[in-house]
């Protein structure tokens, strides 16, 4: 069987996250027999679409779609000489995800089966709080609403408004207290019942990051995520040696090669690849294996669209060294509605194994008919 066509699909209307509006790019890899697989990346679909159609499609059409490793290498070769760590790798990630989906559909098995099978019967999750309830204004009500659904771990970013005021270059004791307030209030009300991950979106310099990390220590957050920009692993090593708390790094690192440096530094206590950014399922699985050899767990980043959500659950079902999988209640309970069939909700903080075949998810017919849909095919 051969790849007959490569198609991109995107909506003009996206969703809003902390960094602003985000749109998803979907890629369909069509086989000669009429089957197709779908992958996804984000957040700049026009750029990613251009790479898929102009640079990657010529390496794909006419090839056997089941040769995923070989096609990954060929796609990487098509973009690597000019520098790959951007839309190029995100485009590869989307195609790679589509190839795994297609292979699963072809063999009529879920993707996690192709990855070696499930290593667990259910997948522990935490909620990233892009929620209708504000973690700044009503942290107790938000935590309570999650606990009512059995979700005992949540991620918040209360220092982001402070970084917006100071550029992440300075902080005062009063600003430290303000940033800590939601974490303090959740701890005061719920004790150890709710685990809280603190997210920083890479906004801080090293000095401020050390001060914030030390101030967080008395409230025992689950982890400190991406306190610094991702480009200086030595600075992260310095931060790690200045706090008792575990660091989680980083959804913005791509490929096994960038993760090699991270793991050699021993700065991270949790490794967080994003399948749609790091190079796809193929690369994320290698990163998880690489982490395992460093005695580290992974907590895959899952803050994109419905196909990333599905792919993350398949990876999380399979890799032995899963710490916890990210999910966003607002996404699976709201933003994905009308785009894909509904996803299973977590029960007592755990997702069931995801369905197949492939990723077990597809775009609904009404999405394809939306007036803001753009489809291109080569
Ligand atoms: Mg993050």
Coordinates of C-alpha atoms and ligand atoms in Angstrom, one line a residue:
X1 CA 0.0 0.0 0.0
X2 CA 1.2 3.5 -0.8
X3 CA 0.5 7.1 0.3
X4 CA -1.8 8.6 -2.3
X5 CA -2.3 12.2 -1.0
X6 CA -1.4 14.5 1.9
X7 CA -4.1 16.9 3.1
X8 CA -4.1 19.8 5.6
X9 CA -7.2 21.1 7.4
X10 CA -7.5 24.1 9.6
X11 CA -10.2 26.4 11.1
X12 CA -9.9 30.1 11.2
X13 CA -11.5 30.2 14.6
X14 CA -9.4 28.7 17.4
X15 CA -9.4 28.8 21.1
X16 CA -7.7 31.1 23.6
X17 CA -5.0 30.0 26.1
X18 CA -2.6 31.9 28.3
X19 CA -0.5 33.0 25.4
X20 CA -3.4 34.1 23.3
X21 CA -5.4 32.6 20.4
X22 CA -4.4 29.2 19.2
X23 CA -5.5 27.3 16.1
X24 CA -4.8 23.7 15.3
X25 CA -3.5 22.2 12.1
X26 CA -4.8 18.7 11.2
X27 CA -3.0 16.6 8.6
X28 CA -4.6 13.6 6.9
X29 CA -2.4 11.0 5.2
X30 CA -4.5 9.3 2.6
X31 CA -3.6 5.7 1.5
X32 CA -4.4 4.2 -1.9
X33 CA -7.1 2.0 -0.4
X34 CA -9.2 5.0 0.9
X35 CA -8.1 4.8 4.5
X36 CA -6.6 7.9 6.1
X37 CA -4.8 8.7 9.3
X38 CA -5.1 12.1 11.1
X39 CA -2.4 14.0 13.0
X40 CA -2.3 17.4 14.6
X41 CA 0.0 20.2 15.6
X42 CA -0.3 23.9 16.7
X43 CA -0.2 26.9 17.3
X44 CA 0.7 28.4 13.9
X45 CA -1.2 26.4 11.3
X46 CA -0.3 28.5 8.2
X47 CA 3.4 27.9 8.8
X48 CA 3.0 24.3 9.6
X49 CA 0.7 23.7 6.7
X50 CA 3.3 25.2 4.3
X51 CA 6.0 22.8 5.5
X52 CA 3.7 19.8 5.3
X53 CA 2.6 20.5 1.7
X54 CA 5.8 21.9 0.2
X55 CA 8.6 20.1 2.0
X56 CA 7.2 16.9 3.5
X57 CA 4.5 15.7 1.0
X58 CA 7.1 15.1 -1.7
X59 CA 8.9 12.7 0.7
X60 CA 5.6 10.9 1.5
X61 CA 3.6 10.4 -1.6
X62 CA 4.2 7.0 -3.2
X63 CA 5.8 5.6 -0.1
X64 CA 4.6 2.8 2.2
X65 CA 2.9 4.6 5.1
X66 CA 3.7 1.7 7.5
X67 CA 7.4 2.5 7.3
X68 CA 7.1 5.2 10.0
X69 CA 10.7 5.3 11.2
X70 CA 12.0 5.5 7.7
X71 CA 9.6 8.3 6.7
X72 CA 10.5 10.2 9.9
X73 CA 14.1 10.1 8.9
X74 CA 13.3 11.2 5.4
X75 CA 11.1 14.1 6.5
X76 CA 13.8 15.2 9.0
X77 CA 16.3 15.1 6.2
X78 CA 14.1 17.3 4.1
X79 CA 14.2 20.1 6.6
X80 CA 17.1 19.6 8.9
X81 CA 19.9 21.4 7.0
X82 CA 18.2 24.8 7.3
X83 CA 17.4 24.4 11.0
X84 CA 14.5 22.3 12.1
X85 CA 13.3 23.4 15.6
X86 CA 10.1 25.2 14.7
X87 CA 7.3 24.8 12.3
X88 CA 9.4 22.2 10.5
X89 CA 9.5 19.8 13.4
X90 CA 5.8 20.5 14.4
X91 CA 4.9 19.6 10.8
X92 CA 6.8 16.3 11.1
X93 CA 5.0 15.7 14.4
X94 CA 1.6 16.0 12.8
X95 CA 2.5 13.7 9.9
X96 CA 4.0 11.2 12.3
X97 CA 0.9 11.2 14.4
X98 CA -1.2 10.6 11.2
X99 CA 1.0 7.7 10.2
X100 CA 0.5 6.0 13.5
X101 CA -3.3 6.6 13.3
X102 CA -3.3 5.1 9.7
X103 CA -1.3 2.1 10.7
X104 CA -3.6 1.4 13.6
X105 CA -6.7 1.7 11.4
X106 CA -5.0 -0.6 8.8
X107 CA -4.3 -3.3 11.4
X108 CA -7.5 -2.5 13.3
X109 CA -5.7 -2.0 16.6
X110 CA -5.4 1.0 18.9
X111 CA -2.1 2.9 18.7
X112 CA -1.0 1.9 22.2
X113 CA -1.1 -1.7 21.0
X114 CA 1.4 -0.8 18.2
X115 CA 3.6 0.8 20.9
X116 CA 4.0 -2.5 22.7
X117 CA 0.6 -2.7 24.5
X118 CA -0.8 -1.1 27.6
X119 CA 1.3 -1.1 30.7
X120 CA -1.6 0.0 32.9
X121 CA -5.4 -0.3 32.9
X122 CA -6.1 3.4 33.6
X123 CA -4.2 6.7 33.2
X124 CA -3.7 9.1 36.1
X125 CA -4.3 12.7 35.1
X126 CA -4.2 16.2 36.5
X127 CA -6.2 19.2 35.3
X128 CA -4.6 22.2 33.7
X129 CA -6.8 25.0 34.9
X130 CA -8.0 26.9 31.8
X131 CA -11.2 26.8 33.6
X132 CA -14.4 28.8 33.8
X133 CA -13.5 29.2 37.5
X134 CA -10.5 31.4 38.0
X135 CA -7.6 30.0 40.0
X136 CA -6.6 33.6 40.9
X137 CA -10.0 34.7 42.2
X138 CA -11.6 31.4 43.5
X139 CA -8.9 28.8 43.9
X140 CA -10.8 27.0 46.6
X141 CA -14.0 26.7 44.5
X142 CA -11.9 25.5 41.5
X143 CA -10.1 22.9 43.6
X144 CA -13.4 21.8 45.1
X145 CA -15.0 21.4 41.7
X146 CA -12.1 19.2 40.6
X147 CA -12.2 17.1 43.8
X148 CA -15.9 16.6 43.3
X149 CA -15.0 14.8 40.0
X150 CA -12.3 12.8 41.7
X151 CA -9.4 14.9 40.2
X152 CA -6.8 15.4 43.0
X153 CA -4.1 17.2 41.0
X154 CA -4.2 20.6 39.3
X155 CA -1.9 23.0 37.5
X156 CA -2.0 26.8 37.9
X157 CA 0.2 29.8 36.9
X158 CA -0.4 32.5 39.4
X159 CA 3.0 34.1 38.9
X160 CA 2.3 34.9 35.3
X161 CA 0.5 38.2 36.1
X162 CA 3.5 39.2 38.3
X163 CA 5.9 38.4 35.4
X164 CA 3.8 40.5 33.1
X165 CA 4.3 43.5 35.5
X166 CA 8.1 43.0 36.1
X167 CA 9.1 41.4 32.8
X168 CA 10.2 38.4 34.9
X169 CA 13.4 40.4 35.8
X170 CA 12.6 41.4 39.4
X171 CA 10.3 40.5 42.2
X172 CA 9.6 41.8 45.7
X173 CA 8.4 40.0 48.9
X174 CA 4.9 41.5 48.4
X175 CA 4.8 40.2 44.8
X176 CA 6.0 36.8 46.0
X177 CA 3.2 36.6 48.5
X178 CA 0.7 37.6 45.8
X179 CA 1.9 34.9 43.4
X180 CA 1.8 32.3 46.2
X181 CA -1.7 33.2 47.3
X182 CA -3.7 30.6 45.3
X183 CA -1.3 27.8 46.3
X184 CA -1.4 28.9 50.0
X185 CA -5.2 29.0 50.0
X186 CA -5.6 25.6 48.3
X187 CA -3.2 24.1 50.9
X188 CA -5.0 25.9 53.8
X189 CA -8.4 24.5 52.7
X190 CA -7.6 21.1 51.4
X191 CA -4.3 20.1 52.9
X192 CA -2.7 17.2 51.0
X193 CA -5.9 16.3 49.3
X194 CA -5.1 18.4 46.3
X195 CA -1.7 18.3 44.5
X196 CA -0.8 21.5 42.9
X197 CA 1.7 21.9 40.0
X198 CA 3.1 25.4 39.5
X199 CA 3.5 26.5 35.9
X200 CA 5.7 29.5 35.0
X201 CA 5.8 29.5 31.2
X202 CA 9.5 30.3 31.1
X203 CA 9.0 34.0 32.1
X204 CA 11.6 34.4 34.8
X205 CA 15.3 35.0 35.1
X206 CA 17.5 32.7 37.2
X207 CA 17.7 34.9 40.3
X208 CA 13.9 35.4 40.5
X209 CA 13.3 31.7 39.7
X210 CA 15.4 30.7 42.7
X211 CA 13.6 33.2 45.0
X212 CA 10.2 31.9 43.8
X213 CA 11.2 28.3 44.1
X214 CA 12.3 28.7 47.7
X215 CA 9.2 30.6 48.6
X216 CA 7.1 27.8 47.2
X217 CA 8.8 25.1 49.2
X218 CA 6.7 25.4 52.4
X219 CA 3.6 24.6 50.3
X220 CA 5.0 21.5 48.7
X221 CA 3.7 21.9 45.1
X222 CA 3.8 18.8 42.9
X223 CA 6.4 20.4 40.7
X224 CA 7.7 23.7 39.4
X225 CA 7.3 23.8 35.6
X226 CA 9.3 25.7 33.1
X227 CA 10.5 28.5 35.3
X228 CA 13.2 29.6 32.8
X229 CA 13.3 29.9 29.0
X230 CA 14.2 26.4 27.7
X231 CA 17.4 27.4 25.9
X232 CA 20.0 27.3 28.8
X233 CA 20.1 23.9 30.5
X234 CA 23.1 25.0 32.6
X235 CA 20.9 27.6 34.2
X236 CA 18.3 25.0 34.9
X237 CA 21.0 22.9 36.6
X238 CA 21.8 25.9 38.8
X239 CA 18.1 26.4 39.6
X240 CA 17.7 22.7 40.5
X241 CA 20.7 22.8 42.9
X242 CA 19.1 25.8 44.7
X243 CA 15.7 24.3 45.5
X244 CA 14.4 21.2 47.2
X245 CA 11.4 21.1 44.8
X246 CA 11.3 19.0 41.6
X247 CA 11.6 20.8 38.3
X248 CA 9.5 19.8 35.3
X249 CA 11.1 20.6 31.9
X250 CA 10.0 21.2 29.1
X251 CA 7.2 21.1 26.5
X252 CA 9.3 23.3 24.3
X253 CA 12.2 21.0 23.9
X254 CA 12.2 19.0 20.7
X255 CA 13.7 15.7 19.6
X256 CA 15.8 13.2 21.6
X257 CA 18.8 15.3 20.9
X258 CA 17.6 18.3 22.9
X259 CA 16.3 16.0 25.6
X260 CA 19.7 14.3 25.7
X261 CA 21.3 17.5 27.0
X262 CA 18.5 18.0 29.5
X263 CA 18.8 14.5 30.9
X264 CA 22.6 14.7 31.1
X265 CA 22.2 17.8 33.2
X266 CA 20.0 16.0 35.8
X267 CA 18.1 19.3 36.2
X268 CA 14.7 17.8 35.6
X269 CA 12.9 15.5 37.9
X270 CA 10.0 15.1 35.4
X271 CA 10.3 15.2 31.6
X272 CA 7.5 16.8 29.7
X273 CA 7.5 16.2 25.9
X274 CA 4.6 17.4 23.8
X275 CA 3.9 14.9 21.0
X276 CA 2.7 17.6 18.6
X277 CA 5.9 19.6 19.1
X278 CA 8.8 17.2 20.0
X279 CA 8.5 15.2 16.7
X280 CA 5.4 13.1 17.0
X281 CA 4.7 9.8 18.7
X282 CA 7.8 8.2 17.3
X283 CA 10.0 10.8 19.0
X284 CA 8.0 11.1 22.2
X285 CA 8.3 7.4 22.8
X286 CA 12.1 7.6 22.4
X287 CA 12.2 10.5 24.8
X288 CA 10.2 8.5 27.3
X289 CA 12.6 5.6 26.9
X290 CA 15.6 7.9 27.2
X291 CA 14.1 9.4 30.4
X292 CA 13.7 5.8 31.8
X293 CA 17.4 5.2 31.4
X294 CA 17.9 8.3 33.6
X295 CA 15.5 7.0 36.2
X296 CA 13.1 9.8 35.3
X297 CA 9.3 9.7 34.7
X298 CA 7.5 11.5 31.9
X299 CA 4.4 13.7 32.2
X300 CA 3.4 14.3 28.5
X301 CA 2.3 17.9 27.8
X302 CA -1.3 17.8 26.5
X303 CA -2.7 21.2 26.0
X304 CA -3.7 21.2 22.4
X305 CA -6.5 19.9 20.3
X306 CA -8.4 16.6 20.3
X307 CA -5.9 14.5 18.3
X308 CA -3.1 15.5 20.7
X309 CA -5.3 14.6 23.6
X310 CA -5.9 11.1 22.0
X311 CA -2.3 10.6 21.1
X312 CA -1.2 11.6 24.6
X313 CA -3.5 9.0 26.2
X314 CA -2.2 6.3 23.8
X315 CA 1.4 7.1 24.7
X316 CA 0.5 7.4 28.4
X317 CA -1.1 4.0 28.3
X318 CA 2.0 2.4 26.9
X319 CA 5.2 3.9 28.4
X320 CA 6.2 2.2 31.7
X321 CA 7.6 5.4 33.2
X322 CA 4.5 7.6 33.2
X323 CA 4.2 10.0 36.2
X324 CA 0.9 11.6 35.3
X325 CA -0.8 12.7 32.1
X326 CA -2.0 16.3 31.6
X327 CA -5.6 17.0 30.6
X328 CA -7.7 20.2 30.3
X329 CA -11.3 19.8 31.5
X330 CA -12.3 22.9 29.6
X331 CA -11.0 21.2 26.4
X332 CA -12.5 17.7 26.7
X333 CA -15.7 19.0 28.3
X334 CA -16.1 22.0 26.0
X335 CA -13.7 23.2 23.3
X336 CA -13.6 19.8 21.5
X337 CA -17.4 19.5 21.3
X338 CA -18.6 19.7 17.8
X339 CA -15.1 18.9 16.4
X340 CA -14.8 15.2 17.4
X341 CA -17.1 12.7 19.2
X342 CA -17.1 13.2 22.9
X343 CA -14.1 11.8 24.9
X344 CA -14.3 9.6 27.9
X345 CA -14.1 11.8 31.1
X346 CA -11.7 10.8 33.9
X347 CA -13.2 8.8 36.7
X348 CA -11.6 9.3 40.2
X349 CA -8.7 11.1 38.5
X350 CA -8.0 8.3 35.9
X351 CA -8.8 8.1 32.2
X352 CA -9.8 4.7 30.8
X353 CA -7.6 3.3 28.1
X354 CA -8.3 5.2 24.9
X355 CA -10.3 3.4 22.1
X356 CA -9.0 2.5 18.7
X357 CA -8.5 1.7 16.0
X358 CA -5.6 4.0 15.5
X359 CA -6.0 7.1 17.7
X360 CA -9.8 6.3 18.0
X361 CA -10.8 9.8 17.0
X362 CA -11.9 11.6 13.8
X363 CA -13.2 15.0 12.8
X364 CA -17.0 15.2 12.7
X365 CA -18.7 15.9 9.3
X366 CA -20.0 19.2 10.5
X367 CA -16.4 20.5 11.0
X368 CA -15.6 19.8 7.4
X369 CA -18.6 21.8 6.4
X370 CA -17.8 24.8 8.6
X371 CA -17.3 28.1 6.6
X372 CA -14.1 28.9 8.4
X373 CA -12.5 25.5 7.3
X374 CA -9.6 25.6 4.9
X375 CA -8.6 22.3 3.2
X376 CA -5.6 21.8 0.9
X377 CA -4.4 18.6 -0.7
X378 CA -1.5 17.5 -2.8
Ligands
LIG1 MG1 3.9 24.1 30.6

